[in-house]
Amino acid sequence: MAEALIINQQFSKEEKYQQLLPQLAALVRGETDLIANLANLMAALKQTFNFLWVGVYVVKNDELVLGPFQGPIACTRIKKGKGVCGTAWQQANTLIVPDVDEFPGHIACSSESKSEIVVPVFNKNKEVIMIIDVDSEALNTFDETDAVYLEKVANLISNFE
Ligand code: SME
């Protein structure tokens, strides 16, 4: 496994995701420990895009529980249907929130967070087992490109299971 990411910071967002994805696949190949892989994937996303916060919440019983992340400390538990994360879990859908103040029930872990994308991770039975949450300190940061590529990251995680 390569120990360093190679990302051309002159690239567009989509080109960076395209450069990153095979490196993420290589990063987790041969490692079976879920926490180790999640930790490295979140670090790689942070390192590439310098997002304010990038991490996972894991479905445990009837709650999401904080997992590996990069960024400021965050809320540890989120109920189904609550906040952006709990809503994405309930709807089993990616949610792009251009302005968190406009999202009813948004949970403000950090007052610096202005926009957000949340992507569910599914198991083989199509149940949501985790969600990936990415926050930005700018409005309107995330679009369909982030959704497409973060869903590919979610698929990588699904394959650990
Ligand atoms: N804003 C999220 C909570 C998680 S933090 O942003 C890390 C939400 O509304 O679900």
CSV table of C-alpha atoms and ligand atoms in Angstrom, one decimal:
chain,number,residue,atom,x,y,z
A,1,MET,CA,0.0,0.0,0.0
A,2,ALA,CA,1.3,3.5,-0.9
A,3,GLU,CA,1.7,5.5,2.3
A,4,ALA,CA,1.2,8.9,0.6
A,5,LEU,CA,-1.7,10.2,-1.4
A,6,ILE,CA,-0.9,11.7,-4.7
A,7,ILE,CA,-3.4,14.5,-5.5
A,8,ASN,CA,-2.9,17.3,-7.9
A,9,GLN,CA,-4.3,20.4,-6.1
A,10,GLN,CA,-4.6,22.2,-9.5
A,11,PHE,CA,-7.2,19.7,-10.6
A,12,SER,CA,-11.0,20.4,-10.6
A,13,LYS,CA,-13.0,18.8,-7.8
A,14,GLU,CA,-14.1,16.0,-10.2
A,15,GLU,CA,-10.6,15.3,-11.3
A,16,LYS,CA,-9.4,15.1,-7.7
A,17,TYR,CA,-12.1,12.6,-6.9
A,18,GLN,CA,-11.1,10.6,-10.0
A,19,GLN,CA,-7.5,10.6,-8.9
A,20,LEU,CA,-8.4,9.8,-5.3
A,21,LEU,CA,-10.8,6.9,-5.8
A,22,PRO,CA,-8.3,4.2,-7.0
A,23,GLN,CA,-6.0,5.3,-4.2
A,24,LEU,CA,-8.8,4.8,-1.7
A,25,ALA,CA,-9.4,1.3,-3.1
A,26,ALA,CA,-5.7,0.6,-2.8
A,27,LEU,CA,-5.6,2.0,0.8
A,28,VAL,CA,-8.2,-0.4,2.1
A,29,ARG,CA,-7.2,-3.4,0.0
A,30,GLY,CA,-5.8,-6.2,2.1
A,31,GLU,CA,-6.8,-4.6,5.4
A,32,THR,CA,-9.9,-6.2,7.0
A,33,ASP,CA,-10.3,-4.1,10.1
A,34,LEU,CA,-13.3,-1.8,9.6
A,35,ILE,CA,-12.2,1.0,12.0
A,36,ALA,CA,-8.7,1.1,10.5
A,37,ASN,CA,-10.2,1.4,7.0
A,38,LEU,CA,-12.8,4.0,8.0
A,39,ALA,CA,-10.1,6.1,9.7
A,40,ASN,CA,-7.9,6.1,6.7
A,41,LEU,CA,-10.7,6.9,4.2
A,42,MET,CA,-11.9,9.9,6.3
A,43,ALA,CA,-8.3,11.1,6.6
A,44,ALA,CA,-7.8,10.8,2.8
A,45,LEU,CA,-10.9,12.8,2.1
A,46,LYS,CA,-9.9,15.5,4.6
A,47,GLN,CA,-6.4,15.6,3.2
A,48,THR,CA,-7.6,15.9,-0.4
A,49,PHE,CA,-10.4,18.5,0.0
A,50,ASN,CA,-9.6,20.0,3.4
A,51,PHE,CA,-13.3,19.7,4.4
A,52,LEU,CA,-14.2,21.3,7.7
A,53,TRP,CA,-15.5,17.9,9.0
A,54,VAL,CA,-15.6,14.5,7.4
A,55,GLY,CA,-16.6,11.4,9.2
A,56,VAL,CA,-18.9,8.4,9.6
A,57,TYR,CA,-21.8,7.7,12.0
A,58,VAL,CA,-22.5,4.0,12.5
A,59,VAL,CA,-26.0,2.6,13.0
A,60,LYS,CA,-26.2,0.9,16.4
A,61,ASN,CA,-29.6,-0.2,17.5
A,62,ASP,CA,-31.9,2.7,17.0
A,63,GLU,CA,-29.2,5.4,16.9
A,64,LEU,CA,-26.3,6.7,14.8
A,65,VAL,CA,-23.1,6.6,16.9
A,66,LEU,CA,-20.0,8.7,16.0
A,67,GLY,CA,-17.3,6.8,14.3
A,68,PRO,CA,-13.9,7.7,12.8
A,69,PHE,CA,-13.8,11.4,11.7
A,70,GLN,CA,-11.5,14.3,11.0
A,71,GLY,CA,-12.3,17.8,12.2
A,72,PRO,CA,-13.7,19.4,15.3
A,73,ILE,CA,-15.3,17.3,18.0
A,74,ALA,CA,-18.9,16.3,17.2
A,75,CYS,CA,-22.2,15.0,18.7
A,76,THR,CA,-21.9,11.4,19.5
A,77,ARG,CA,-25.4,10.1,19.0
A,78,ILE,CA,-28.2,11.0,16.6
A,79,LYS,CA,-31.7,9.5,16.5
A,80,LYS,CA,-33.3,8.2,13.4
A,81,GLY,CA,-35.1,11.0,11.6
A,82,LYS,CA,-33.2,13.7,13.5
A,83,GLY,CA,-30.9,16.2,11.8
A,84,VAL,CA,-29.5,15.8,8.3
A,85,CYS,CA,-27.8,12.5,9.3
A,86,GLY,CA,-30.8,10.9,10.9
A,87,THR,CA,-33.0,12.0,8.0
A,88,ALA,CA,-30.6,10.6,5.4
A,89,TRP,CA,-30.7,7.3,7.4
A,90,GLN,CA,-34.5,7.3,7.5
A,91,GLN,CA,-34.9,8.1,3.8
A,92,ALA,CA,-31.9,5.8,2.8
A,93,ASN,CA,-30.9,8.6,0.4
A,94,THR,CA,-28.1,11.0,-0.1
A,95,LEU,CA,-28.9,14.5,1.1
A,96,ILE,CA,-27.2,17.7,-0.1
A,97,VAL,CA,-27.9,20.7,2.1
A,98,PRO,CA,-26.7,24.0,0.5
A,99,ASP,CA,-27.5,26.0,3.7
A,100,VAL,CA,-27.8,24.2,7.0
A,101,ASP,CA,-29.9,27.0,8.5
A,102,GLU,CA,-32.6,26.2,5.9
A,103,PHE,CA,-32.7,22.5,6.9
A,104,PRO,CA,-35.4,22.0,9.6
A,105,GLY,CA,-33.9,20.2,12.6
A,106,HIS,CA,-30.3,20.5,11.4
A,107,ILE,CA,-28.0,19.6,14.3
A,108,ALA,CA,-25.3,22.2,14.7
A,109,CYS,CA,-22.3,20.2,16.0
A,110,SER,CA,-20.1,23.2,14.9
A,111,SER,CA,-21.3,26.7,14.4
A,112,GLU,CA,-18.7,26.9,11.5
A,113,SER,CA,-20.6,24.4,9.4
A,114,LYS,CA,-22.6,26.1,6.7
A,115,SER,CA,-23.4,23.4,4.2
A,116,GLU,CA,-23.4,19.6,4.3
A,117,ILE,CA,-23.7,16.3,2.4
A,118,VAL,CA,-24.7,13.1,3.9
A,119,VAL,CA,-24.4,9.7,2.1
A,120,PRO,CA,-25.8,6.4,3.4
A,121,VAL,CA,-23.7,3.2,3.3
A,122,PHE,CA,-25.7,0.1,2.6
A,123,ASN,CA,-25.1,-3.6,3.5
A,124,LYS,CA,-25.8,-6.5,1.1
A,125,ASN,CA,-29.4,-6.5,2.3
A,126,LYS,CA,-29.8,-2.8,1.3
A,127,GLU,CA,-30.0,-1.7,4.9
A,128,VAL,CA,-28.3,1.5,6.0
A,129,ILE,CA,-25.4,0.5,8.2
A,130,MET,CA,-23.6,3.9,8.4
A,131,ILE,CA,-23.7,7.3,7.0
A,132,ILE,CA,-20.8,9.5,5.7
A,133,ASP,CA,-21.2,13.1,6.7
A,134,VAL,CA,-19.2,16.0,5.2
A,135,ASP,CA,-19.4,19.6,6.4
A,136,SER,CA,-18.1,22.8,4.9
A,137,GLU,CA,-17.6,26.2,6.4
A,138,ALA,CA,-18.9,27.7,3.1
A,139,LEU,CA,-22.5,27.8,1.7
A,140,ASN,CA,-23.3,25.7,-1.4
A,141,THR,CA,-20.2,23.6,-1.3
A,142,PHE,CA,-21.6,20.2,-2.4
A,143,ASP,CA,-23.3,19.1,-5.6
A,144,GLU,CA,-24.0,16.1,-7.7
A,145,THR,CA,-20.3,15.5,-8.3
A,146,ASP,CA,-19.7,15.0,-4.5
A,147,ALA,CA,-22.8,12.8,-4.3
A,148,VAL,CA,-21.6,10.5,-7.1
A,149,TYR,CA,-18.1,10.1,-5.8
A,150,LEU,CA,-19.0,9.9,-2.1
A,151,GLU,CA,-21.5,7.2,-3.0
A,152,LYS,CA,-18.5,5.3,-4.6
A,153,VAL,CA,-16.7,5.7,-1.2
A,154,ALA,CA,-19.8,4.4,0.5
A,155,ASN,CA,-19.7,1.4,-1.9
A,156,LEU,CA,-16.0,0.7,-0.9
A,157,ILE,CA,-17.1,0.6,2.7
A,158,SER,CA,-20.1,-1.7,1.9
A,159,ASN,CA,-17.6,-4.1,0.4
A,160,PHE,CA,-15.8,-4.5,3.8
A,161,GLU,CA,-18.9,-6.1,5.2
B,1,SME,N1,-25.1,18.4,11.2
B,1,SME,C1,-25.4,17.0,11.3
B,1,SME,C2,-24.8,16.5,12.7
B,1,SME,C3,-23.5,15.9,12.6
B,1,SME,S1,-22.3,17.0,12.5
B,1,SME,O1,-22.4,18.0,11.4
B,1,SME,C4,-20.8,16.4,12.5
B,1,SME,C5,-26.9,16.7,11.3
B,1,SME,O2,-27.7,17.7,11.2
B,1,SME,O3,-27.3,15.6,11.3
